[in-house]
Amino acid sequence: MTNKICLFLFLIFIQCYLAMAREIVVQQKSDAAIPVTTMSPPEGNTTFIDGTTWCVARPGASQNDLQNALDWACGLGMANCKAIQQGGPCFEPDTLVSHASYAFNSYYQTNGNSDIACNFGGTAALTKRDPNLWLLLHHLC
């Protein structure tokens, strides 16, 4: 009789153990479904390939398109546009192209320096020439 009780308790133990093991496996599978954040640079990154790049307003873009892109960059795009606000250190030259270039580059530099981060509806382009060099030479920014 004692052997039957021991066998019965052993079988209950095994069933409980297997039930817990199944829950752990299910938990591990559900955890595996959560995307893992990686720290690798995004595809199309040009900074690491050809040296430093900047995102600037495309010559010939319409004023309306540039304004819309600037509004998006400084709004929903969350580019740091404080420096181009009136009284800011980069407000001058007070032109749409200059302000848009500043905002586009701010967004581009903080969003992985990828080609996709320098589009703005076709109003922006990448350059290897430092757009701040001219401004620094003229003591404007």
PDB file of C-alpha atoms in Angstrom:
ATOM      1  CA  MET A   1       0.000   0.000   0.000  1.00  0.00           C
ATOM      2  CA  THR A   2       2.830   2.414   0.815  1.00  0.00           C
ATOM      3  CA  ASN A   3       4.344   1.867  -2.633  1.00  0.00           C
ATOM      4  CA  LYS A   4       1.032   2.768  -4.282  1.00  0.00           C
ATOM      5  CA  ILE A   5       0.809   6.018  -2.283  1.00  0.00           C
ATOM      6  CA  CYS A   6       4.399   6.903  -3.153  1.00  0.00           C
ATOM      7  CA  LEU A   7       3.745   6.150  -6.839  1.00  0.00           C
ATOM      8  CA  PHE A   8       0.530   8.224  -6.710  1.00  0.00           C
ATOM      9  CA  LEU A   9       2.343  11.190  -5.125  1.00  0.00           C
ATOM     10  CA  PHE A  10       5.212  10.830  -7.597  1.00  0.00           C
ATOM     11  CA  LEU A  11       2.759  10.951 -10.537  1.00  0.00           C
ATOM     12  CA  ILE A  12       1.076  14.052  -9.098  1.00  0.00           C
ATOM     13  CA  PHE A  13       4.497  15.659  -8.665  1.00  0.00           C
ATOM     14  CA  ILE A  14       5.419  14.841 -12.281  1.00  0.00           C
ATOM     15  CA  GLN A  15       2.107  16.283 -13.561  1.00  0.00           C
ATOM     16  CA  CYS A  16       2.646  19.498 -11.587  1.00  0.00           C
ATOM     17  CA  TYR A  17       6.233  19.716 -12.791  1.00  0.00           C
ATOM     18  CA  LEU A  18       5.197  19.240 -16.434  1.00  0.00           C
ATOM     19  CA  ALA A  19       2.407  21.813 -16.074  1.00  0.00           C
ATOM     20  CA  MET A  20       4.882  24.375 -14.694  1.00  0.00           C
ATOM     21  CA  ALA A  21       7.363  23.549 -17.433  1.00  0.00           C
ATOM     22  CA  ARG A  22       4.686  24.142 -20.092  1.00  0.00           C
ATOM     23  CA  GLU A  23       3.873  27.563 -18.577  1.00  0.00           C
ATOM     24  CA  ILE A  24       7.552  28.514 -18.611  1.00  0.00           C
ATOM     25  CA  VAL A  25       7.875  27.504 -22.263  1.00  0.00           C
ATOM     26  CA  VAL A  26       4.742  29.490 -23.150  1.00  0.00           C
ATOM     27  CA  GLN A  27       6.136  32.502 -21.241  1.00  0.00           C
ATOM     28  CA  GLN A  28       9.483  32.209 -23.033  1.00  0.00           C
ATOM     29  CA  LYS A  29       7.754  32.052 -26.413  1.00  0.00           C
ATOM     30  CA  SER A  30       5.609  35.105 -25.654  1.00  0.00           C
ATOM     31  CA  ASP A  31       8.713  37.002 -24.464  1.00  0.00           C
ATOM     32  CA  ALA A  32      10.484  36.024 -27.687  1.00  0.00           C
ATOM     33  CA  ALA A  33       7.689  37.693 -29.675  1.00  0.00           C
ATOM     34  CA  ILE A  34       8.640  41.092 -28.237  1.00  0.00           C
ATOM     35  CA  PRO A  35      10.940  42.919 -30.701  1.00  0.00           C
ATOM     36  CA  VAL A  36      14.450  43.525 -29.466  1.00  0.00           C
ATOM     37  CA  THR A  37      15.910  47.003 -29.905  1.00  0.00           C
ATOM     38  CA  THR A  38      19.264  46.936 -31.645  1.00  0.00           C
ATOM     39  CA  MET A  39      21.888  49.635 -31.611  1.00  0.00           C
ATOM     40  CA  SER A  40      23.117  49.123 -35.166  1.00  0.00           C
ATOM     41  CA  PRO A  41      22.962  52.078 -37.553  1.00  0.00           C
ATOM     42  CA  PRO A  42      19.987  52.180 -39.925  1.00  0.00           C
ATOM     43  CA  GLU A  43      20.291  51.075 -43.524  1.00  0.00           C
ATOM     44  CA  GLY A  44      21.443  53.771 -45.898  1.00  0.00           C
ATOM     45  CA  ASN A  45      23.708  55.378 -43.319  1.00  0.00           C
ATOM     46  CA  THR A  46      26.167  57.548 -45.188  1.00  0.00           C
ATOM     47  CA  THR A  47      28.104  59.065 -42.306  1.00  0.00           C
ATOM     48  CA  PHE A  48      30.025  55.871 -41.655  1.00  0.00           C
ATOM     49  CA  ILE A  49      30.761  55.239 -45.340  1.00  0.00           C
ATOM     50  CA  ASP A  50      31.953  58.519 -46.801  1.00  0.00           C
ATOM     51  CA  GLY A  51      32.697  60.718 -43.795  1.00  0.00           C
ATOM     52  CA  THR A  52      30.539  63.435 -42.299  1.00  0.00           C
ATOM     53  CA  THR A  53      27.402  64.490 -44.148  1.00  0.00           C
ATOM     54  CA  TRP A  54      24.788  67.179 -43.597  1.00  0.00           C
ATOM     55  CA  CYS A  55      21.167  67.446 -44.644  1.00  0.00           C
ATOM     56  CA  VAL A  56      20.256  70.788 -46.237  1.00  0.00           C
ATOM     57  CA  ALA A  57      17.362  72.341 -48.114  1.00  0.00           C
ATOM     58  CA  ARG A  58      17.441  71.367 -51.783  1.00  0.00           C
ATOM     59  CA  PRO A  59      18.135  74.259 -54.154  1.00  0.00           C
ATOM     60  CA  GLY A  60      15.058  74.955 -56.251  1.00  0.00           C
ATOM     61  CA  ALA A  61      12.529  73.515 -53.793  1.00  0.00           C
ATOM     62  CA  SER A  62       9.347  75.559 -53.722  1.00  0.00           C
ATOM     63  CA  GLN A  63       8.856  77.987 -50.834  1.00  0.00           C
ATOM     64  CA  ASN A  64       5.558  76.312 -49.956  1.00  0.00           C
ATOM     65  CA  ASP A  65       7.103  72.815 -49.821  1.00  0.00           C
ATOM     66  CA  LEU A  66      10.066  74.093 -47.798  1.00  0.00           C
ATOM     67  CA  GLN A  67       7.747  75.798 -45.305  1.00  0.00           C
ATOM     68  CA  ASN A  68       5.661  72.639 -44.898  1.00  0.00           C
ATOM     69  CA  ALA A  69       8.795  70.530 -44.397  1.00  0.00           C
ATOM     70  CA  LEU A  70      10.225  73.056 -41.914  1.00  0.00           C
ATOM     71  CA  ASP A  71       6.953  73.069 -39.977  1.00  0.00           C
ATOM     72  CA  TRP A  72       6.981  69.265 -39.816  1.00  0.00           C
ATOM     73  CA  ALA A  73      10.666  69.067 -38.807  1.00  0.00           C
ATOM     74  CA  CYS A  74      10.239  71.568 -35.958  1.00  0.00           C
ATOM     75  CA  GLY A  75       6.834  70.140 -34.974  1.00  0.00           C
ATOM     76  CA  LEU A  76       6.075  66.444 -35.283  1.00  0.00           C
ATOM     77  CA  GLY A  77       9.663  65.676 -36.321  1.00  0.00           C
ATOM     78  CA  MET A  78      10.868  67.133 -33.013  1.00  0.00           C
ATOM     79  CA  ALA A  79      14.026  68.673 -34.482  1.00  0.00           C
ATOM     80  CA  ASN A  80      15.753  71.101 -32.135  1.00  0.00           C
ATOM     81  CA  CYS A  81      14.785  74.425 -33.704  1.00  0.00           C
ATOM     82  CA  LYS A  82      15.446  76.760 -30.773  1.00  0.00           C
ATOM     83  CA  ALA A  83      18.553  78.227 -32.388  1.00  0.00           C
ATOM     84  CA  ILE A  84      16.612  79.439 -35.447  1.00  0.00           C
ATOM     85  CA  GLN A  85      13.880  81.168 -33.446  1.00  0.00           C
ATOM     86  CA  GLN A  86      13.982  84.968 -33.408  1.00  0.00           C
ATOM     87  CA  GLY A  87      16.801  86.028 -31.071  1.00  0.00           C
ATOM     88  CA  GLY A  88      18.471  82.611 -31.364  1.00  0.00           C
ATOM     89  CA  PRO A  89      22.144  82.296 -32.344  1.00  0.00           C
ATOM     90  CA  CYS A  90      21.300  80.910 -35.794  1.00  0.00           C
ATOM     91  CA  PHE A  91      18.276  83.065 -36.638  1.00  0.00           C
ATOM     92  CA  GLU A  92      20.367  85.061 -39.123  1.00  0.00           C
ATOM     93  CA  PRO A  93      20.338  84.801 -42.021  1.00  0.00           C
ATOM     94  CA  ASP A  94      16.585  84.997 -41.680  1.00  0.00           C
ATOM     95  CA  THR A  95      15.716  83.030 -44.823  1.00  0.00           C
ATOM     96  CA  LEU A  96      13.479  80.032 -45.311  1.00  0.00           C
ATOM     97  CA  VAL A  97      16.287  78.049 -46.950  1.00  0.00           C
ATOM     98  CA  SER A  98      18.668  78.734 -44.050  1.00  0.00           C
ATOM     99  CA  HIS A  99      16.107  77.877 -41.361  1.00  0.00           C
ATOM    100  CA  ALA A 100      14.924  74.769 -43.233  1.00  0.00           C
ATOM    101  CA  SER A 101      18.521  73.598 -43.680  1.00  0.00           C
ATOM    102  CA  TYR A 102      19.184  74.008 -39.968  1.00  0.00           C
ATOM    103  CA  ALA A 103      16.014  72.104 -39.002  1.00  0.00           C
ATOM    104  CA  PHE A 104      16.557  69.357 -41.596  1.00  0.00           C
ATOM    105  CA  ASN A 105      20.118  68.800 -40.405  1.00  0.00           C
ATOM    106  CA  SER A 106      19.041  68.773 -36.764  1.00  0.00           C
ATOM    107  CA  TYR A 107      16.496  66.049 -37.541  1.00  0.00           C
ATOM    108  CA  TYR A 108      18.967  64.137 -39.724  1.00  0.00           C
ATOM    109  CA  GLN A 109      21.748  64.154 -37.128  1.00  0.00           C
ATOM    110  CA  THR A 110      19.458  62.944 -34.338  1.00  0.00           C
ATOM    111  CA  ASN A 111      17.728  60.265 -36.410  1.00  0.00           C
ATOM    112  CA  GLY A 112      20.598  58.101 -37.533  1.00  0.00           C
ATOM    113  CA  ASN A 113      22.119  60.042 -40.413  1.00  0.00           C
ATOM    114  CA  SER A 114      20.285  57.798 -42.861  1.00  0.00           C
ATOM    115  CA  ASP A 115      19.179  58.734 -46.352  1.00  0.00           C
ATOM    116  CA  ILE A 116      15.548  58.350 -45.304  1.00  0.00           C
ATOM    117  CA  ALA A 117      16.078  60.921 -42.510  1.00  0.00           C
ATOM    118  CA  CYS A 118      17.024  63.499 -45.157  1.00  0.00           C
ATOM    119  CA  ASN A 119      14.093  63.528 -47.534  1.00  0.00           C
ATOM    120  CA  PHE A 120      11.404  65.898 -46.288  1.00  0.00           C
ATOM    121  CA  GLY A 121       9.172  65.280 -49.270  1.00  0.00           C
ATOM    122  CA  GLY A 122      12.028  65.812 -51.717  1.00  0.00           C
ATOM    123  CA  THR A 123      12.924  69.262 -50.343  1.00  0.00           C
ATOM    124  CA  ALA A 124      16.229  68.152 -48.763  1.00  0.00           C
ATOM    125  CA  ALA A 125      19.526  66.741 -49.979  1.00  0.00           C
ATOM    126  CA  LEU A 126      22.713  65.363 -48.451  1.00  0.00           C
ATOM    127  CA  THR A 127      25.980  67.224 -48.798  1.00  0.00           C
ATOM    128  CA  LYS A 128      29.567  66.603 -47.719  1.00  0.00           C
ATOM    129  CA  ARG A 129      30.240  70.355 -47.499  1.00  0.00           C
ATOM    130  CA  ASP A 130      29.758  71.790 -44.028  1.00  0.00           C
ATOM    131  CA  PRO A 131      26.919  74.332 -44.407  1.00  0.00           C
ATOM    132  CA  ASN A 132      27.993  75.987 -41.133  1.00  0.00           C
ATOM    133  CA  LEU A 133      31.452  76.858 -42.465  1.00  0.00           C
ATOM    134  CA  TRP A 134      30.135  79.773 -44.513  1.00  0.00           C
ATOM    135  CA  LEU A 135      28.105  80.995 -41.544  1.00  0.00           C
ATOM    136  CA  LEU A 136      31.072  80.679 -39.181  1.00  0.00           C
ATOM    137  CA  LEU A 137      33.272  82.610 -41.563  1.00  0.00           C
ATOM    138  CA  HIS A 138      30.683  85.385 -41.615  1.00  0.00           C
ATOM    139  CA  HIS A 139      30.117  85.279 -37.803  1.00  0.00           C
ATOM    140  CA  LEU A 140      26.425  84.603 -38.210  1.00  0.00           C
ATOM    141  CA  CYS A 141      26.013  81.241 -36.480  1.00  0.00           C
TER     142      CYS A 141
END
